[in-house]
């Protein structure tokens, strides 16, 4: 005999999957001044299955939950919520982000969230931000915020820098977007390092000091030249970041050794003696 659904569960499911999406789809913004409270109420009672269904509908653009002027308030407010509620809201934000593709309002909101994040207690927010950052060409203001994060945020800033060399997807468009992102960040870093903008240049060195030598940014000739120029102007910089400048010195020695040897001398062909008559 089939079990009769509990009325409370039916009410929650109806509210989460029908009433709330209907409000976001049709209610004017003026009638919903506290969207953060509504979103929290939603994620606090929704089951994982309900959140998955809502995420699917956001991906399909059935409705939108995070309007441009509200997303910042929702994300900053979520830092005070419990872990499940934070995870739920970032899951929904990620789904809507993928549907919108380019969303400047969300990028601006991420900058403000980073300014309020505690690296010891807001792992959900850092994970959600990283998930969004690796999908798009980075906003330079946002990337600047990431570079300036303290070492207490490790490995978050390092992973952001590292992921810039990763190509997502199999399509040519994805490859092109990844190359564009890398070129944008390269230009930003070169300008900061060449102009030796005080603490900004030191912040760049501090973050690059943590990435592997195989990272695409450290393989860029302009960035390497700018780093060596910075080291020449201030030798104490090398002492502060021994890993980074040790890699640069090693690469420079290898290049010098290769160029000094030049091309190998070609051996003369061996000539056999003429046959005796």
Coordinates of C-alpha atoms in Angstrom, one line a residue:
X1 CA 0.0 0.0 0.0
X2 CA 1.4 3.4 -1.0
X3 CA 2.3 5.6 1.9
X4 CA 0.4 8.9 2.1
X5 CA 2.9 11.9 1.9
X6 CA 3.2 13.9 5.0
X7 CA 1.3 17.1 4.6
X8 CA 4.2 19.2 5.9
X9 CA 6.6 17.8 3.3
X10 CA 4.1 18.5 0.5
X11 CA 3.7 22.1 1.7
X12 CA 7.5 22.6 1.8
X13 CA 7.9 21.1 -1.7
X14 CA 5.1 23.2 -3.1
X15 CA 6.5 26.4 -1.5
X16 CA 10.1 25.7 -2.7
X17 CA 9.3 24.5 -6.2
X18 CA 6.2 26.5 -7.1
X19 CA 5.5 29.5 -4.9
X20 CA 9.0 30.9 -4.5
X21 CA 9.9 30.5 -8.3
X22 CA 6.6 32.1 -9.2
X23 CA 7.4 35.1 -6.9
X24 CA 10.8 35.6 -8.4
X25 CA 9.4 35.3 -11.9
X26 CA 6.4 37.6 -11.6
X27 CA 6.7 39.8 -8.5
X28 CA 8.0 43.4 -9.0
X29 CA 11.3 44.1 -7.3
X30 CA 9.5 46.8 -5.1
X31 CA 7.4 44.1 -3.6
X32 CA 10.4 42.0 -2.6
X33 CA 12.7 44.3 -0.6
X34 CA 14.2 41.5 1.5
X35 CA 15.2 39.0 -1.0
X36 CA 18.0 37.8 1.3
X37 CA 15.5 36.7 3.9
X38 CA 13.4 34.9 1.3
X39 CA 16.4 33.1 -0.1
X40 CA 17.5 32.1 3.4
X41 CA 14.1 30.8 4.2
X42 CA 14.2 28.8 0.9
X43 CA 17.6 27.1 1.4
X44 CA 17.0 26.5 5.1
X45 CA 14.0 24.2 4.4
X46 CA 14.7 22.8 0.9
X47 CA 16.1 19.3 0.6
X48 CA 19.1 18.5 -1.6
X49 CA 16.6 17.1 -4.2
X50 CA 14.7 20.4 -4.2
X51 CA 17.9 22.4 -4.6
X52 CA 18.9 20.3 -7.5
X53 CA 15.6 20.9 -9.2
X54 CA 15.8 24.6 -8.6
X55 CA 19.4 24.6 -9.9
X56 CA 18.2 22.9 -13.1
X57 CA 15.4 25.4 -13.6
X58 CA 17.9 28.3 -13.1
X59 CA 20.2 26.7 -15.7
X60 CA 17.3 26.5 -18.1
X61 CA 16.4 30.1 -17.4
X62 CA 12.9 29.4 -16.2
X63 CA 13.3 32.2 -13.7
X64 CA 16.0 34.3 -12.1
X65 CA 16.6 34.6 -8.4
X66 CA 19.4 37.1 -8.1
X67 CA 18.7 40.5 -9.7
X68 CA 21.5 42.9 -10.3
X69 CA 20.8 45.2 -7.4
X70 CA 20.1 42.4 -4.9
X71 CA 22.9 39.9 -5.4
X72 CA 25.4 41.8 -3.3
X73 CA 23.0 42.0 -0.3
X74 CA 22.2 38.3 -0.6
X75 CA 25.8 37.1 -0.7
X76 CA 27.0 39.3 2.0
X77 CA 24.1 38.4 4.3
X78 CA 24.7 34.7 3.6
X79 CA 28.1 35.0 5.4
X80 CA 26.0 35.0 8.7
X81 CA 24.1 31.9 7.8
X82 CA 24.8 28.3 8.8
X83 CA 26.9 26.0 6.6
X84 CA 24.0 24.3 4.8
X85 CA 22.3 27.6 4.0
X86 CA 25.6 29.0 2.6
X87 CA 26.2 26.0 0.5
X88 CA 22.7 26.1 -0.9
X89 CA 22.8 29.8 -1.9
X90 CA 26.2 29.3 -3.6
X91 CA 24.8 26.3 -5.5
X92 CA 22.0 28.4 -6.8
X93 CA 24.2 31.4 -7.6
X94 CA 26.5 29.1 -9.6
X95 CA 23.6 27.7 -11.6
X96 CA 22.3 31.2 -12.4
X97 CA 25.9 32.4 -13.2
X98 CA 26.3 29.6 -15.8
X99 CA 22.9 30.5 -17.3
X100 CA 23.8 34.2 -17.6
X101 CA 27.4 33.6 -18.8
X102 CA 28.4 37.3 -18.3
X103 CA 27.1 38.9 -15.2
X104 CA 29.0 42.1 -14.2
X105 CA 26.7 42.6 -11.2
X106 CA 27.8 39.2 -9.7
X107 CA 31.4 40.0 -10.3
X108 CA 31.0 43.3 -8.4
X109 CA 29.3 41.4 -5.6
X110 CA 32.2 39.0 -5.3
X111 CA 34.6 41.8 -4.7
X112 CA 32.5 43.0 -1.8
X113 CA 32.1 39.4 -0.4
X114 CA 35.8 38.9 -0.5
X115 CA 36.2 42.1 1.6
X116 CA 34.0 40.5 4.3
X117 CA 35.1 36.9 4.2
X118 CA 36.8 35.3 7.2
X119 CA 39.1 32.6 5.7
X120 CA 38.8 30.5 8.9
X121 CA 35.0 30.3 8.9
X122 CA 33.7 31.0 5.4
X123 CA 35.0 28.0 3.4
X124 CA 31.7 27.7 1.6
X125 CA 32.0 31.3 0.3
X126 CA 35.6 30.8 -0.9
X127 CA 34.7 27.6 -2.6
X128 CA 31.7 29.2 -4.3
X129 CA 33.8 32.2 -5.5
X130 CA 36.6 30.0 -6.9
X131 CA 33.9 27.9 -8.7
X132 CA 32.7 31.1 -10.4
X133 CA 36.1 32.6 -11.1
X134 CA 37.4 29.7 -13.1
X135 CA 34.6 29.9 -15.7
X136 CA 35.1 33.4 -17.0
X137 CA 37.7 36.0 -18.0
X138 CA 38.6 37.6 -14.7
X139 CA 37.6 41.1 -13.9
X140 CA 40.8 43.0 -13.1
X141 CA 39.4 44.7 -10.0
X142 CA 38.4 41.3 -8.7
X143 CA 41.7 39.8 -9.6
X144 CA 43.4 42.7 -7.8
X145 CA 41.4 41.8 -4.7
X146 CA 42.5 38.2 -4.9
X147 CA 46.2 39.1 -5.3
X148 CA 46.0 41.3 -2.1
X149 CA 44.5 38.6 0.1
X150 CA 46.6 37.7 3.1
X151 CA 48.4 34.4 3.5
X152 CA 45.6 33.4 5.8
X153 CA 43.5 32.7 2.7
X154 CA 45.9 30.2 1.3
X155 CA 45.5 28.2 -0.9
X156 CA 42.6 30.2 -2.3
X157 CA 44.7 33.0 -4.0
X158 CA 47.2 30.5 -5.3
X159 CA 44.5 28.3 -6.8
X160 CA 43.0 31.3 -8.5
X161 CA 46.3 32.1 -10.2
X162 CA 47.0 28.5 -11.0
X163 CA 43.6 27.9 -12.6
X164 CA 44.2 30.7 -15.1
X165 CA 46.3 28.3 -17.2
X166 CA 43.7 25.6 -17.3
X167 CA 41.5 25.3 -20.3
X168 CA 37.9 24.4 -19.5
X169 CA 35.8 22.5 -22.0
X170 CA 36.5 21.0 -25.4
X171 CA 35.2 23.6 -27.7
X172 CA 37.4 26.2 -29.5
X173 CA 35.4 29.0 -27.8
X174 CA 36.5 27.7 -24.4
X175 CA 40.1 27.5 -25.5
X176 CA 39.9 31.1 -26.8
X177 CA 38.3 32.3 -23.6
X178 CA 41.1 30.7 -21.6
X179 CA 43.8 32.3 -23.7
X180 CA 42.0 35.7 -23.4
X181 CA 41.9 35.3 -19.6
X182 CA 45.6 34.5 -19.4
X183 CA 46.5 37.4 -21.7
X184 CA 44.5 39.8 -19.6
X185 CA 46.1 38.7 -16.4
X186 CA 49.6 38.8 -17.9
X187 CA 49.1 42.4 -19.0
X188 CA 47.9 43.4 -15.5
X189 CA 50.8 41.7 -13.8
X190 CA 53.4 43.2 -16.1
X191 CA 52.1 46.7 -15.6
X192 CA 52.1 46.3 -11.8
X193 CA 55.6 44.9 -11.7
X194 CA 57.2 47.3 -14.2
X195 CA 55.7 50.3 -12.5
X196 CA 56.9 48.9 -9.2
X197 CA 53.7 50.0 -7.5
X198 CA 54.9 49.5 -4.0
X199 CA 52.8 47.0 -2.0
X200 CA 51.0 45.9 -5.2
X201 CA 54.2 44.6 -6.7
X202 CA 55.1 42.8 -3.5
X203 CA 51.6 41.3 -3.3
X204 CA 52.1 39.9 -6.9
X205 CA 55.5 38.5 -5.9
X206 CA 54.0 37.0 -2.7
X207 CA 51.3 35.1 -4.7
X208 CA 53.6 34.0 -7.5
X209 CA 56.1 32.7 -4.9
X210 CA 53.5 30.0 -4.1
X211 CA 52.7 28.7 -7.6
X212 CA 54.7 26.0 -9.4
X213 CA 57.4 27.0 -11.9
X214 CA 55.3 25.3 -14.6
X215 CA 52.5 27.8 -14.2
X216 CA 51.8 29.6 -17.5
X217 CA 52.2 33.0 -15.9
X218 CA 55.8 32.2 -14.8
X219 CA 56.6 31.0 -18.2
X220 CA 55.7 34.3 -19.8
X221 CA 58.8 36.2 -20.9
X222 CA 57.4 39.7 -20.1
X223 CA 56.5 38.7 -16.6
X224 CA 59.9 37.1 -16.0
X225 CA 61.6 40.2 -17.3
X226 CA 59.5 42.4 -15.1
X227 CA 60.3 40.3 -12.1
X228 CA 64.0 40.4 -12.8
X229 CA 63.9 44.1 -13.3
X230 CA 62.1 44.5 -9.9
X231 CA 64.8 42.4 -8.3
X232 CA 67.5 44.6 -9.8
X233 CA 65.9 47.7 -8.4
X234 CA 65.4 46.2 -5.0
X235 CA 67.7 43.2 -4.2
X236 CA 65.9 42.7 -0.9
X237 CA 62.9 41.5 -2.8
X238 CA 64.7 38.3 -3.7
X239 CA 65.3 37.6 -0.1
X240 CA 61.7 37.9 0.7
X241 CA 60.6 35.5 -2.0
X242 CA 63.4 33.0 -2.3
X243 CA 61.3 30.3 -4.2
X244 CA 60.2 32.7 -6.9
X245 CA 63.5 34.3 -7.6
X246 CA 65.4 31.1 -7.2
X247 CA 63.3 29.7 -10.1
X248 CA 64.1 32.8 -12.2
X249 CA 67.8 32.6 -11.5
X250 CA 67.8 28.9 -12.4
X251 CA 66.0 29.5 -15.6
X252 CA 68.3 32.4 -16.5
X253 CA 71.4 30.2 -15.9
X254 CA 70.0 27.5 -18.1
X255 CA 69.3 30.0 -20.9
X256 CA 72.8 31.4 -20.6
X257 CA 74.4 28.0 -20.7
X258 CA 72.4 27.0 -23.7
X259 CA 73.2 30.2 -25.6
X260 CA 77.0 30.1 -24.7
X261 CA 77.5 26.6 -26.1
X262 CA 75.8 27.5 -29.4
X263 CA 75.1 25.0 -32.1
X264 CA 77.2 21.8 -32.0
X265 CA 80.0 21.7 -34.5
X266 CA 79.2 19.5 -37.4
X267 CA 81.4 16.5 -37.9
X268 CA 83.2 16.2 -41.2
X269 CA 81.9 13.3 -43.2
X270 CA 84.2 10.3 -43.3
X271 CA 85.6 9.6 -46.8
X272 CA 86.4 6.0 -47.7
X273 CA 89.8 5.5 -49.5
X274 CA 89.5 5.0 -53.3
X275 CA 89.5 1.3 -54.3
X276 CA 92.9 0.0 -55.3
X277 CA 93.5 -0.9 -58.9

